[in-house]
XYZ file of N, CA, C and O in Angstrom:
448
model
N 35.533 -20.363 -41.939
C 34.179 -20.841 -41.614
C 33.229 -20.494 -42.643
O 33.186 -19.539 -43.208
N 32.489 -21.678 -42.936
C 31.629 -21.440 -44.103
C 30.329 -20.884 -43.394
O 30.008 -20.971 -42.232
N 29.312 -20.365 -44.295
C 28.063 -19.795 -43.847
C 27.262 -20.845 -43.160
O 26.595 -20.374 -41.934
N 27.323 -21.932 -43.297
C 26.452 -23.011 -42.569
C 26.863 -23.260 -40.882
O 26.115 -23.249 -40.142
N 28.273 -23.226 -40.842
C 28.869 -23.242 -39.549
C 28.585 -22.011 -38.857
O 28.228 -22.115 -37.407
N 28.785 -20.949 -39.475
C 28.499 -19.467 -38.783
C 26.891 -19.763 -38.421
O 26.586 -19.190 -37.246
N 26.019 -19.936 -39.221
C 24.573 -20.030 -38.740
C 24.161 -20.880 -37.454
O 23.570 -20.756 -36.683
N 25.025 -21.984 -37.633
C 24.891 -22.959 -36.403
C 25.473 -22.451 -35.023
O 24.678 -22.460 -34.048
N 26.406 -21.777 -35.333
C 26.951 -21.109 -34.018
C 25.923 -20.014 -33.440
O 25.821 -19.847 -32.352
N 25.440 -19.372 -34.355
C 24.674 -18.200 -33.937
C 23.448 -18.875 -33.384
O 22.925 -18.259 -32.225
N 22.950 -19.932 -34.015
C 21.686 -20.505 -33.197
C 22.053 -21.032 -31.866
O 21.160 -21.135 -30.964
N 23.320 -21.817 -31.841
C 23.604 -22.177 -30.510
C 23.920 -21.108 -29.270
O 23.440 -21.387 -28.279
N 24.629 -20.062 -29.786
C 24.507 -18.808 -28.895
C 23.014 -18.371 -28.366
O 22.815 -18.190 -27.210
N 22.308 -18.233 -29.401
C 20.922 -17.658 -29.098
C 20.195 -18.705 -28.293
O 19.464 -18.281 -27.179
N 20.238 -19.991 -28.471
C 19.747 -21.017 -27.514
C 20.230 -21.008 -26.252
O 19.550 -21.038 -25.357
N 21.566 -20.853 -26.036
C 22.148 -20.730 -24.701
C 21.587 -19.420 -23.978
O 21.295 -19.555 -22.744
N 21.471 -18.403 -24.586
C 21.151 -17.141 -24.099
C 19.445 -17.355 -23.484
O 19.249 -16.952 -22.505
N 18.823 -18.037 -24.467
C 17.273 -18.395 -24.371
C 17.192 -19.204 -22.810
O 16.335 -18.833 -22.040
N 18.038 -20.230 -22.828
C 17.827 -21.149 -21.548
C 18.231 -20.335 -20.325
O 17.937 -20.484 -19.391
N 19.357 -19.511 -20.640
C 19.954 -18.801 -19.311
C 18.765 -17.887 -18.792
O 18.523 -17.747 -17.689
N 18.125 -17.059 -19.709
C 17.160 -15.928 -19.282
C 15.908 -16.790 -18.762
O 15.407 -16.407 -17.707
N 15.584 -18.175 -19.370
C 14.407 -18.856 -18.781
C 14.861 -19.303 -17.274
O 13.927 -19.467 -16.301
N 15.824 -19.825 -17.044
C 16.354 -20.325 -15.724
C 16.469 -19.110 -14.667
O 16.055 -19.156 -13.511
N 16.820 -17.874 -15.159
C 16.940 -16.826 -14.255
C 15.540 -16.089 -13.984
O 15.089 -16.150 -12.724
N 14.487 -16.377 -14.771
C 13.264 -15.983 -14.467
C 12.472 -16.925 -13.645
O 11.732 -16.645 -12.659
N 12.819 -18.456 -13.729
C 12.289 -19.409 -12.893
C 12.938 -19.361 -11.482
O 12.197 -19.350 -10.589
N 14.150 -18.837 -11.304
C 14.782 -18.485 -10.080
C 14.117 -17.442 -9.258
O 13.940 -17.373 -8.115
N 13.780 -16.473 -9.898
C 13.127 -15.238 -9.420
C 11.523 -15.622 -9.034
O 11.209 -14.965 -7.987
N 11.062 -16.571 -9.587
C 9.460 -16.767 -9.325
C 9.524 -17.584 -7.990
O 8.682 -17.853 -7.555
N 10.538 -18.448 -7.689
C 10.412 -19.215 -6.592
C 10.602 -18.515 -5.254
O 11.489 -17.646 -5.170
N 9.841 -18.808 -4.194
C 10.011 -18.155 -2.894
C 11.205 -18.642 -2.269
O 11.503 -19.757 -2.273
N 11.872 -17.843 -1.481
C 13.034 -18.183 -0.906
C 12.650 -18.463 0.587
O 11.913 -17.771 0.963
N 13.207 -19.732 1.099
C 13.016 -20.102 2.312
C 13.779 -19.234 3.320
O 14.942 -18.787 3.028
N 13.171 -18.980 4.604
C 13.919 -18.242 5.582
C 14.353 -19.217 6.670
O 13.574 -20.190 7.159
N 15.476 -19.227 7.166
C 16.000 -19.849 8.069
C 15.649 -19.555 9.506
O 16.083 -20.225 10.678
N 15.194 -18.475 9.642
C 14.746 -17.491 10.917
C 13.521 -18.103 11.343
O 12.573 -18.115 10.652
N 13.662 -18.778 12.528
C 12.128 -19.243 13.126
C 11.337 -18.295 13.458
O 11.792 -17.215 14.098
N 9.986 -18.406 13.240
C 9.051 -17.359 13.704
C 8.324 -17.753 15.085
O 7.923 -18.941 14.872
N 8.547 -16.989 15.860
C 7.770 -17.276 17.065
C 6.169 -16.910 17.019
O 5.874 -16.020 16.243
N 5.442 -17.435 17.792
C 3.959 -17.275 17.626
C 3.605 -15.796 18.229
O 2.833 -15.272 17.847
N 4.201 -15.355 19.311
C 3.670 -14.349 20.161
C 4.940 -13.367 20.244
O 5.783 -13.722 21.023
N 5.051 -12.268 19.488
C 6.140 -11.481 19.663
C 5.813 -10.002 20.237
O 6.571 -9.058 20.189
N 4.556 -9.948 20.870
C 4.157 -8.588 21.324
C 2.912 -8.180 20.710
O 2.155 -9.021 19.905
N 2.318 -6.987 20.755
C 1.147 -6.494 20.203
C 0.982 -6.541 18.756
O 2.154 -6.222 18.051
N 0.175 -7.123 18.111
C 0.064 -7.358 16.784
C -0.536 -6.187 16.032
O -1.242 -5.403 16.616
N 0.061 -5.718 14.854
C -0.305 -4.590 14.106
C -1.700 -4.795 13.494
O -2.060 -5.724 13.055
N -2.613 -3.784 13.843
C -4.027 -4.037 13.608
C -4.116 -4.068 12.070
O -5.235 -4.470 11.592
N -3.322 -3.567 11.298
C -3.452 -3.496 9.829
C -3.082 -4.896 9.224
O -3.226 -5.198 8.069
N -2.416 -5.819 10.040
C -2.027 -7.007 9.393
C -3.423 -7.809 8.945
O -4.461 -7.454 9.545
N -3.067 -9.022 8.556
C -4.179 -10.067 8.063
C -4.379 -10.931 9.023
O -5.271 -11.916 9.088
N -4.039 -10.664 10.527
C -4.137 -11.432 11.699
C -5.692 -11.497 12.078
O -6.624 -10.799 11.358
N -5.892 -12.359 13.097
C -7.359 -12.082 13.592
C -7.576 -11.506 14.606
O -8.454 -11.225 15.625
N -6.565 -10.292 15.000
C -6.797 -9.437 16.021
C -8.108 -8.579 15.613
O -8.129 -7.852 14.618
N -8.902 -8.401 16.586
C -10.064 -7.501 16.133
C -11.066 -8.053 15.403
O -12.128 -7.296 15.028
N -11.134 -9.160 14.993
C -12.025 -9.750 14.167
C -13.113 -10.425 14.891
O -13.179 -10.778 16.064
N -14.353 -10.217 14.306
C -15.646 -10.709 14.725
C -16.356 -11.451 13.693
O -16.160 -10.943 12.385
N -17.447 -11.928 14.033
C -18.374 -12.453 12.963
C -19.283 -11.459 12.493
O -20.227 -11.716 11.797
N -19.488 -10.421 13.302
C -20.508 -9.282 13.067
C -20.101 -8.598 11.658
O -18.885 -8.138 11.660
N -20.990 -8.374 10.825
C -20.800 -7.533 9.744
C -20.295 -6.211 10.024
O -20.719 -5.602 10.969
N -19.478 -5.823 9.287
C -18.966 -4.291 9.322
C -19.917 -3.333 9.380
O -19.944 -2.370 10.314
N -20.911 -3.355 8.591
C -21.930 -2.389 8.566
C -22.737 -2.419 9.887
O -23.172 -1.295 10.345
N -22.995 -3.470 10.631
C -23.601 -3.695 11.885
C -22.766 -2.963 12.968
O -23.220 -2.322 13.710
N -21.430 -3.220 12.800
C -20.600 -2.801 13.728
C -20.396 -1.112 13.651
O -20.476 -0.505 14.782
N -20.436 -0.603 12.471
C -20.464 0.783 12.369
C -21.802 1.460 12.923
O -21.717 2.536 13.381
N -22.850 0.667 12.619
C -24.160 1.274 13.003
C -24.194 1.350 14.559
O -24.436 2.259 15.229
N -23.495 0.390 15.249
C -23.613 0.347 16.875
C -22.530 1.334 17.149
O -22.584 1.635 18.577
N -21.494 1.871 16.545
C -20.593 2.733 16.947
C -20.745 4.024 16.493
O -20.027 5.026 16.607
N -21.860 4.349 15.961
C -22.068 5.676 15.182
C -21.167 6.045 14.129
O -20.880 7.232 13.859
N -20.714 5.014 13.435
C -19.907 5.220 12.121
C -18.470 5.625 12.528
O -17.667 6.039 11.536
N -17.990 5.483 13.698
C -16.672 5.646 14.200
C -15.914 4.290 14.463
O -16.441 3.411 15.199
N -14.952 3.977 13.701
C -14.051 2.920 13.980
C -12.731 3.217 14.989
O -12.028 4.192 14.553
N -12.676 2.632 16.308
C -11.655 3.070 17.223
C -10.815 1.863 17.372
O -11.105 0.965 17.230
N -9.385 2.307 17.232
C -8.375 1.271 17.139
C -8.527 0.767 18.585
O -8.864 1.461 19.636
N -7.566 -0.431 18.741
C -7.686 -1.044 20.165
C -6.855 0.056 20.976
O -5.701 0.630 20.665
N -7.190 -0.088 22.390
C -6.504 0.950 23.295
C -5.267 0.521 23.677
O -4.342 1.457 24.186
N -4.851 -0.660 23.509
C -3.520 -0.991 24.115
C -2.329 -0.983 22.871
O -1.357 -1.371 23.238
N -2.809 -0.522 21.658
C -1.716 -0.316 20.591
C -0.706 0.628 21.025
O 0.508 0.395 21.051
N -1.216 1.764 21.193
C -0.272 3.010 21.485
C -1.027 4.092 22.283
O -1.391 5.150 21.929
N -1.130 3.761 23.698
C -1.906 4.562 24.537
C -1.241 5.851 24.593
O -1.913 6.888 25.013
N 0.080 6.084 24.528
C 0.664 7.366 24.859
C 0.722 8.339 23.709
O 1.015 9.537 23.543
N 0.095 7.838 22.564
C -0.180 8.641 21.243
C -1.535 9.161 21.320
O -2.028 9.717 20.274
N -2.519 8.994 22.161
C -3.782 9.490 22.249
C -3.727 10.991 22.378
O -3.250 11.442 23.179
N -4.442 11.768 21.471
C -4.723 13.128 21.482
C -6.045 13.394 21.271
O -6.755 12.964 20.243
N -6.650 14.151 21.975
C -7.975 14.735 22.101
C -8.063 15.849 20.884
O -7.415 16.544 20.783
N -8.910 15.730 20.036
C -9.046 16.704 18.990
C -9.593 18.048 19.654
O -10.315 18.033 20.719
N -9.429 19.225 19.167
C -9.721 20.373 19.672
C -11.273 20.562 19.618
O -11.903 20.136 18.478
N -11.898 21.443 20.421
C -13.310 21.621 20.441
C -13.383 22.869 19.447
O -12.855 23.848 19.377
N -14.074 22.394 18.160
C -14.316 23.656 17.351
C -14.981 24.924 17.870
O -16.088 24.570 18.540
N -14.516 25.896 17.597
C -15.202 27.126 17.923
C -16.021 27.962 16.864
O -15.154 27.846 15.893
N -17.073 28.337 17.023
C -17.931 28.930 15.925
C -16.986 30.169 15.385
O -16.624 30.995 16.398
N -16.903 30.405 14.274
C -16.316 31.728 13.648
C -14.772 31.757 13.621
O -14.338 32.657 13.362
N -14.221 30.554 13.957
C -12.851 30.513 13.790
C -12.173 30.130 12.385
O -11.036 30.330 12.195
N -13.052 29.497 11.657
C -12.762 29.261 10.238
C -13.032 30.487 9.244
O -14.099 30.583 9.158
N -11.842 30.991 8.695
C -12.131 32.239 7.854
C -12.859 31.752 6.378
O -12.412 30.721 5.955
N -13.645 32.549 6.154
C -14.354 32.214 4.840
C -13.704 33.163 3.928
O -13.944 34.438 3.934
N -13.178 32.738 2.826
C -12.564 33.615 1.730
C -13.501 33.612 0.565
O -13.782 32.610 -0.072
N -13.907 34.803 0.257
C -14.931 34.926 -0.880
C -14.209 34.788 -2.081
O -12.894 34.942 -2.305
N -14.904 33.992 -3.169
C -14.063 33.824 -4.374
C -13.912 35.134 -5.232
O -14.561 36.138 -4.949
N -12.878 35.173 -5.984
C -12.440 36.357 -6.739
C -13.566 36.824 -7.692
O -14.393 36.061 -8.168
N -14.168 38.137 -7.775
C -15.031 38.708 -8.471
C -16.404 38.711 -7.914
O -17.176 39.424 -8.224
N -16.479 38.086 -6.625
C -17.673 38.107 -5.776
C -17.665 39.175 -4.717
O -16.547 39.842 -4.661
N -18.890 39.668 -4.402
C -18.723 40.836 -3.351
C -17.811 40.538 -2.196
O -18.070 39.231 -1.501
N -17.037 41.085 -1.755
C -15.924 40.869 -0.713
C -14.751 40.205 -1.256
O -13.805 40.220 -0.520
N -14.874 39.668 -2.396
C -13.535 39.134 -3.006
C -12.801 40.307 -3.748
O -13.117 41.392 -3.877
N -11.561 39.734 -4.378
C -10.680 40.411 -5.159
C -11.492 40.878 -6.473
O -11.701 40.090 -7.218
N -11.737 42.040 -6.641
C -12.622 42.613 -7.866
C -11.670 42.572 -9.084
O -12.265 43.019 -10.103
N -10.405 42.743 -8.717
C -9.458 43.015 -10.008
C -9.332 41.493 -10.780
O -9.033 41.641 -12.061
N -9.784 40.463 -10.202
C -9.700 39.259 -11.043
C -11.148 38.972 -11.561
O -12.142 38.931 -10.767
N -11.371 38.614 -12.737
C -12.514 38.225 -13.397
C -12.455 36.742 -13.666
O -11.601 36.264 -14.308
N -13.292 36.108 -13.102
C -13.488 34.647 -13.286
C -13.823 34.338 -14.899
O -14.419 35.117 -15.593
N -13.399 33.039 -15.272
C -13.568 32.681 -16.683
C -14.963 32.431 -16.547
O -15.522 31.624 -15.794
N -15.704 32.681 -17.576
C -17.092 32.145 -17.683
C -17.430 31.695 -18.880
O -18.259 31.158 -19.735
């Protein structure tokens, strides 16, 4: 085989590889259709979804002002998971003084 034929074969192999990679990339970019029919109502909708559950025309800042800055989830999503937070009791959170300060570990000297 002469050098010219070898160069032509190398070019053809490279061209075939390029075409195959472009076809593979194009196939990955196309959305695949699903044959599973989607029903309109399958139960309670996840509030994190992009659907229209809980949507209103009222701006979010106005809604937060009217609720005191608290966003409450819909009550019908998971009513059995409702837990009341504990009532904070004064003096139950320990205060740990930093090392080197009065009441703290005096053997540790902070970097200064």
